[in-house]
Amino acid sequence: MIESELIWHNGEFVAWEDAKVHVLTHGLHYGTGVFEGIRCYETERGSAIFRHLDHLQRLERSASLYYMDLPYSVEQLRSATHELISRNGLASCYIRPIAYRGYGHMGLNPLEAPVDVSIAVWPWGNYLGEEGTRNGIRAKVSSWERIGSRSLIPQAKASGQYLNSVLAKIESVKAGYDEAILLDEHGNVVEGSGENVFAVRDGVISTPPISSAILDGINRRSVVQIARDLGYSVVERVVARTDLYLADEVFLTGTAAELVPVREIDDHAIGTGKPGEITLVLQRAFQDALYGRNERYLEWLDLIEVGLADRQKAAG
Ligand SMILES: Cc1ncc(COP(=O)(O)O)c(C=O)c1O
């Protein structure tokens, strides 16, 4: 059960149990919403949201790809989130802003329906579990193809698109695996159900390019930069299914899962069947970045400023 005290909804702070929508909300029927998954970490400098602006800008881009004008600016959403986290008294949390077509119009043309915006924050542990983060997870290549750009918009983080991830996730869990890895229309690897994927072979790190049907993951970008800063060679290229089986190491990145080693895919052990050396180096360096332990990446942290919203209001 996820729980917290207050939710931000269309500019107001409302009690968690009162944050409800009408059953004829457009987004509920047709998936016409866009959202983000963001994390706030308790660092030595205080609570800090990882790459907050990048996430909010992606939210804005996802909305625009679905012809949705957000009624709040990135800066308004940023300060609302700061205030929400401090009002809920959370030192660390998961953050879920969502903008969706609301109540008032039905039918497939959503342009007349209002755009509602909510932000929820709650404590949420590691998505794929502590054990998975430490020892690696088992993944299954899904029989479901990842949505492509001829039917949807892989680069948008839109609610309805997640039915694709949901089917893949259910299939993998029912078959006894932790996560699904999806292929594209050509049979090439694209990503996990909610994570980007990386393969390491002979010291070279490969990941599918953003021109493929992936979400342009913010953690993917961060890990690519960290890896390059550490002197590793990172190539964005087509990754075949067999590239995964034959890799020395495979790992996933995402806000919910962070950086998770994959120890087995389709019952093939990856490398030694344990988290690989490069994966562990990157996992440590990435954690250091998330928790503000590396000066070099401090600019990625948006420190929670209590009272920021009030000060902005006062300044007009
Ligand atoms: C389909 C999909 N791919 C990749 C990611 C990873 O993106 P990020 O690192 O920005 O969380 C996510 C999570 O948001 C996702 O849902």
Coordinates of C-alpha atoms and ligand atoms in Angstrom, one line a residue:
M1 CA 0.0 0.0 0.0
I2 CA 1.5 3.3 -1.0
E3 CA 0.6 6.2 1.3
S4 CA 1.5 9.8 2.1
E5 CA -0.4 12.8 3.5
L6 CA -0.9 15.4 0.8
I7 CA -1.2 15.4 -3.0
W8 CA -0.9 18.5 -5.2
H9 CA -3.8 18.7 -7.6
N10 CA -4.4 21.6 -10.0
G11 CA -2.7 24.1 -7.8
E12 CA -4.1 22.9 -4.4
F13 CA -2.8 20.7 -1.7
V14 CA -5.4 18.0 -0.9
A15 CA -5.5 15.2 1.6
W16 CA -4.2 11.9 0.2
E17 CA -7.6 10.2 0.6
D18 CA -9.5 13.1 -1.1
A19 CA -7.4 13.0 -4.3
K20 CA -9.9 11.3 -6.5
V21 CA -11.1 11.6 -10.1
H22 CA -14.5 11.2 -11.8
V23 CA -15.1 7.8 -13.4
L24 CA -15.6 9.5 -16.7
T25 CA -12.1 11.1 -16.7
H26 CA -10.9 11.0 -20.3
G27 CA -7.5 9.7 -19.4
L28 CA -9.0 6.8 -17.5
H29 CA -10.8 5.6 -20.6
Y30 CA -8.3 6.3 -23.3
G31 CA -4.9 6.6 -21.6
T32 CA -4.6 10.3 -22.5
G33 CA -2.1 11.2 -19.9
V34 CA 1.6 11.9 -19.6
F35 CA 3.6 11.3 -16.5
E36 CA 7.1 11.2 -14.9
G37 CA 8.8 9.0 -12.4
I38 CA 11.4 10.9 -10.3
R39 CA 13.2 10.3 -7.1
C40 CA 14.3 12.5 -4.2
Y41 CA 17.3 11.3 -2.2
E42 CA 18.4 12.1 1.3
T43 CA 21.9 13.4 0.7
E44 CA 24.5 14.9 3.1
R45 CA 23.5 18.3 1.8
G46 CA 19.8 17.7 2.4
S47 CA 17.0 16.1 0.4
A48 CA 17.6 16.5 -3.3
I49 CA 15.6 15.6 -6.4
F50 CA 17.7 13.9 -9.1
R51 CA 17.7 15.7 -12.4
H52 CA 14.4 17.3 -11.6
L53 CA 14.3 19.8 -14.5
D54 CA 15.2 17.1 -17.0
H55 CA 12.2 15.1 -15.9
L56 CA 9.9 18.1 -15.9
Q57 CA 11.1 19.1 -19.3
R58 CA 10.4 15.6 -20.6
L59 CA 6.9 15.8 -19.1
E60 CA 6.4 19.0 -21.1
R61 CA 7.7 17.3 -24.2
S62 CA 5.5 14.2 -23.7
A63 CA 2.5 16.5 -23.3
S64 CA 3.2 18.5 -26.4
L65 CA 3.6 15.3 -28.5
Y66 CA 0.0 14.5 -27.5
Y67 CA -1.1 18.1 -28.3
M68 CA -1.6 18.8 -24.6
D69 CA -0.8 22.3 -23.2
L70 CA 0.3 22.0 -19.6
P71 CA -1.5 24.7 -17.5
Y72 CA 1.6 25.0 -15.3
S73 CA 5.2 26.0 -16.1
V74 CA 8.1 23.8 -15.3
E75 CA 9.1 26.3 -12.6
Q76 CA 5.6 26.1 -11.0
L77 CA 5.7 22.3 -11.0
R78 CA 9.2 22.4 -9.6
S79 CA 8.3 24.6 -6.7
A80 CA 5.0 22.7 -6.1
T81 CA 7.0 19.5 -5.8
H82 CA 9.4 21.1 -3.3
E83 CA 6.6 22.3 -1.2
L84 CA 4.7 19.0 -1.4
I85 CA 7.8 17.0 -0.3
S86 CA 8.4 19.3 2.7
R87 CA 4.7 19.4 3.7
N88 CA 4.7 15.6 3.6
G89 CA 7.8 15.6 5.8
L90 CA 9.6 13.2 3.5
A91 CA 13.4 13.1 3.4
S92 CA 13.4 10.8 0.4
C93 CA 10.6 9.7 -1.9
Y94 CA 9.4 8.8 -5.3
I95 CA 7.7 11.6 -7.2
R96 CA 4.9 11.0 -9.7
P97 CA 3.6 14.1 -11.6
I98 CA 0.8 13.3 -14.1
A99 CA -1.0 15.5 -16.6
Y100 CA -4.1 14.0 -18.0
R101 CA -7.3 14.8 -20.0
G102 CA -9.9 15.2 -17.3
Y103 CA -13.6 15.0 -16.9
G104 CA -16.1 16.7 -19.2
H105 CA -15.7 15.3 -22.7
M106 CA -15.9 11.8 -24.1
G107 CA -14.9 10.4 -27.4
L108 CA -11.6 10.2 -29.1
N109 CA -11.0 13.8 -29.7
P110 CA -9.5 14.9 -26.4
L111 CA -8.8 18.5 -27.4
E112 CA -11.8 19.9 -25.7
A113 CA -11.2 18.0 -22.5
P114 CA -9.5 19.9 -19.6
V115 CA -5.9 19.1 -18.7
D116 CA -5.6 18.3 -15.0
V117 CA -2.2 18.0 -13.3
S118 CA -1.5 16.1 -10.1
I119 CA 1.7 15.4 -8.2
A120 CA 2.0 12.6 -5.7
V121 CA 5.0 11.8 -3.5
W122 CA 5.5 8.7 -1.3
P123 CA 8.2 6.6 0.1
W124 CA 9.0 3.8 -2.4
G125 CA 11.8 1.3 -2.0
N126 CA 13.8 -0.3 -4.8
Y127 CA 11.5 -1.3 -7.6
L128 CA 13.3 -4.6 -8.4
G129 CA 14.2 -5.3 -4.8
E130 CA 17.3 -5.0 -2.7
E131 CA 18.3 -8.6 -3.6
G132 CA 18.1 -7.8 -7.3
T133 CA 20.2 -4.7 -7.0
R134 CA 22.9 -6.6 -5.1
N135 CA 23.0 -10.0 -6.9
G136 CA 21.3 -9.3 -10.2
I137 CA 17.9 -10.1 -11.6
R138 CA 16.6 -12.7 -14.1
A139 CA 15.0 -11.3 -17.2
K140 CA 13.0 -12.8 -20.1
V141 CA 12.9 -11.5 -23.6
S142 CA 9.2 -10.7 -24.1
S143 CA 7.0 -12.2 -26.8
W144 CA 5.4 -8.7 -26.9
E145 CA 7.1 -6.3 -29.3
R146 CA 7.9 -2.8 -28.0
I147 CA 5.6 -0.1 -29.4
G148 CA 7.0 1.5 -32.5
S149 CA 6.9 4.9 -34.0
R150 CA 4.3 3.9 -36.6
S151 CA 1.7 3.3 -33.9
L152 CA 2.7 5.4 -30.9
I153 CA 5.5 7.6 -29.7
P154 CA 8.2 5.6 -27.9
Q155 CA 9.9 8.8 -26.8
A156 CA 6.8 10.0 -24.9
K157 CA 6.1 8.9 -21.4
A158 CA 2.4 8.5 -22.0
S159 CA -0.1 6.6 -19.8
G160 CA -1.8 4.5 -22.5
Q161 CA 1.5 3.4 -24.0
Y162 CA 2.3 1.6 -20.7
L163 CA -0.2 -1.2 -21.6
N164 CA 2.6 -2.5 -23.7
S165 CA 5.0 -2.6 -20.7
V166 CA 2.2 -4.0 -18.5
L167 CA 1.7 -7.0 -20.9
A168 CA 5.4 -7.7 -21.0
K169 CA 5.8 -7.4 -17.2
I170 CA 2.9 -9.7 -16.5
E171 CA 4.3 -12.3 -19.0
S172 CA 7.7 -12.2 -17.4
V173 CA 6.5 -12.4 -13.8
K174 CA 4.0 -15.2 -14.6
A175 CA 6.9 -17.2 -16.1
G176 CA 8.9 -16.7 -13.0
Y177 CA 11.3 -13.9 -14.0
D178 CA 11.9 -10.5 -12.5
E179 CA 11.7 -8.3 -15.6
A180 CA 11.0 -8.3 -19.3
I181 CA 13.3 -7.1 -22.1
L182 CA 11.4 -6.0 -25.3
L183 CA 12.5 -6.3 -28.9
D184 CA 11.5 -4.0 -31.7
E185 CA 9.8 -4.9 -35.0
H186 CA 13.2 -6.0 -36.4
G187 CA 13.9 -8.3 -33.4
N188 CA 16.5 -6.0 -32.0
V189 CA 16.7 -5.2 -28.3
V190 CA 15.2 -2.0 -27.2
E191 CA 14.6 -1.8 -23.5
G192 CA 13.1 -3.3 -20.3
S193 CA 9.4 -2.8 -19.4
G194 CA 10.5 0.3 -17.4
E195 CA 14.2 0.6 -17.8
N196 CA 16.9 1.1 -20.5
V197 CA 19.3 -1.7 -21.2
F198 CA 23.1 -2.0 -21.5
A199 CA 25.4 -4.8 -22.5
V200 CA 29.1 -5.0 -21.8
R201 CA 31.4 -7.2 -23.9
D202 CA 35.2 -7.1 -23.9
G203 CA 35.1 -3.9 -21.9
V204 CA 32.9 -2.0 -24.3
I205 CA 29.5 -0.8 -23.1
S206 CA 26.7 -0.9 -25.7
T207 CA 23.2 0.4 -25.5
P208 CA 20.4 0.9 -28.2
P209 CA 20.5 4.5 -29.6
I210 CA 17.8 7.0 -28.9
S211 CA 16.7 6.8 -32.5
S212 CA 15.4 3.3 -31.7
A213 CA 12.0 2.7 -30.0
I214 CA 13.2 3.6 -26.5
L215 CA 12.4 6.1 -23.9
D216 CA 15.3 8.6 -23.7
G217 CA 16.0 7.6 -20.1
I218 CA 17.4 10.2 -17.9
N219 CA 19.4 7.6 -15.9
R220 CA 20.6 6.1 -19.2
R221 CA 22.1 9.5 -20.1
S222 CA 23.5 9.9 -16.6
V223 CA 25.1 6.4 -16.7
V224 CA 26.5 7.0 -20.2
Q225 CA 28.1 10.2 -19.0
I226 CA 29.5 8.6 -15.8
A227 CA 30.9 5.6 -17.8
R228 CA 32.6 7.9 -20.3
D229 CA 34.0 10.1 -17.5
L230 CA 35.5 7.0 -16.0
G231 CA 37.2 6.2 -19.3
Y232 CA 34.9 3.4 -20.6
S233 CA 34.0 3.2 -24.2
V234 CA 30.2 3.5 -24.6
V235 CA 28.6 2.9 -28.0
E236 CA 25.0 3.6 -28.9
R237 CA 24.3 0.9 -31.5
V238 CA 21.8 -1.8 -32.6
V239 CA 21.9 -4.5 -29.9
A240 CA 20.8 -8.0 -31.1
R241 CA 19.1 -10.5 -28.8
T242 CA 22.2 -12.7 -29.0
D243 CA 24.4 -9.7 -28.0
L244 CA 22.7 -10.0 -24.7
Y245 CA 23.2 -13.7 -24.3
L246 CA 26.8 -13.4 -25.3
A247 CA 27.5 -10.3 -23.2
D248 CA 29.9 -10.4 -20.2
E249 CA 27.6 -8.2 -18.3
V250 CA 24.1 -6.7 -18.7
F251 CA 22.4 -4.1 -16.6
L252 CA 19.3 -1.9 -16.6
T253 CA 18.8 1.7 -15.6
G254 CA 15.7 3.6 -14.7
T255 CA 14.4 5.9 -12.0
A256 CA 12.4 3.3 -10.2
A257 CA 15.0 0.5 -10.5
E258 CA 18.2 2.7 -10.5
L259 CA 21.1 0.6 -11.8
V260 CA 20.3 -3.2 -11.6
P261 CA 22.6 -6.0 -12.8
V262 CA 21.0 -8.7 -14.9
R263 CA 22.4 -12.1 -14.1
E264 CA 20.3 -14.3 -16.4
I265 CA 18.3 -13.8 -19.6
D266 CA 16.1 -16.6 -20.9
D267 CA 17.9 -19.0 -18.6
H268 CA 21.3 -18.2 -20.0
A269 CA 23.7 -17.0 -17.3
I270 CA 25.2 -13.7 -18.3
G271 CA 29.0 -13.8 -17.9
T272 CA 29.7 -15.5 -14.6
G273 CA 26.1 -15.3 -13.6
K274 CA 27.0 -12.7 -11.0
P275 CA 27.0 -8.9 -11.3
G276 CA 30.0 -8.0 -13.5
E277 CA 33.0 -5.8 -12.6
I278 CA 32.1 -2.9 -14.8
T279 CA 28.5 -3.0 -13.7
L280 CA 29.6 -2.8 -10.1
V281 CA 31.9 0.1 -10.7
L282 CA 29.1 2.0 -12.5
Q283 CA 26.5 1.1 -9.9
R284 CA 28.8 2.5 -7.2
A285 CA 29.6 5.7 -9.2
F286 CA 25.9 6.1 -10.1
Q287 CA 24.9 5.8 -6.4
D288 CA 27.5 8.4 -5.5
A289 CA 25.9 10.8 -8.0
L290 CA 22.4 10.1 -6.8
Y291 CA 23.5 10.8 -3.2
G292 CA 25.6 13.8 -3.9
R293 CA 28.9 12.2 -3.0
N294 CA 30.6 13.2 -6.2
E295 CA 31.2 17.0 -6.7
R296 CA 31.3 16.5 -10.5
Y297 CA 27.6 15.6 -10.6
L298 CA 26.2 18.0 -8.0
E299 CA 24.6 20.0 -10.8
W300 CA 22.2 17.1 -11.3
L301 CA 20.7 17.6 -7.8
D302 CA 17.8 19.9 -7.1
L303 CA 18.1 20.5 -3.4
I304 CA 14.7 20.9 -1.7
E305 CA 14.2 24.4 -0.7
V306 CA 11.6 24.7 2.0
G307 CA 9.5 27.8 1.5
L308 CA 10.6 28.2 -2.1
A309 CA 7.0 28.5 -3.3
D310 CA 6.1 31.1 -0.6
R311 CA 9.1 33.2 -1.5
Q312 CA 8.2 33.1 -5.2
K313 CA 4.7 34.1 -4.4
A314 CA 5.9 37.0 -2.3
A315 CA 8.2 38.1 -5.2
G316 CA 5.1 38.1 -7.4
Ligands
LIG1 C1 9.7 2.4 -20.8 C2 10.8 3.0 -20.0 N1 12.0 3.0 -20.5 C3 13.0 3.5 -19.8 C4 12.8 4.1 -18.6 C5 14.0 4.8 -17.8 O1 13.8 6.2 -17.9 P1 14.4 7.1 -16.7 O2 15.9 6.7 -16.6 O3 14.3 8.5 -17.2 O4 13.7 6.8 -15.5 C6 11.5 4.2 -18.1 C7 11.3 4.8 -16.8 O5 10.8 6.0 -16.7 C8 10.5 3.6 -18.8 O6 9.2 3.6 -18.3

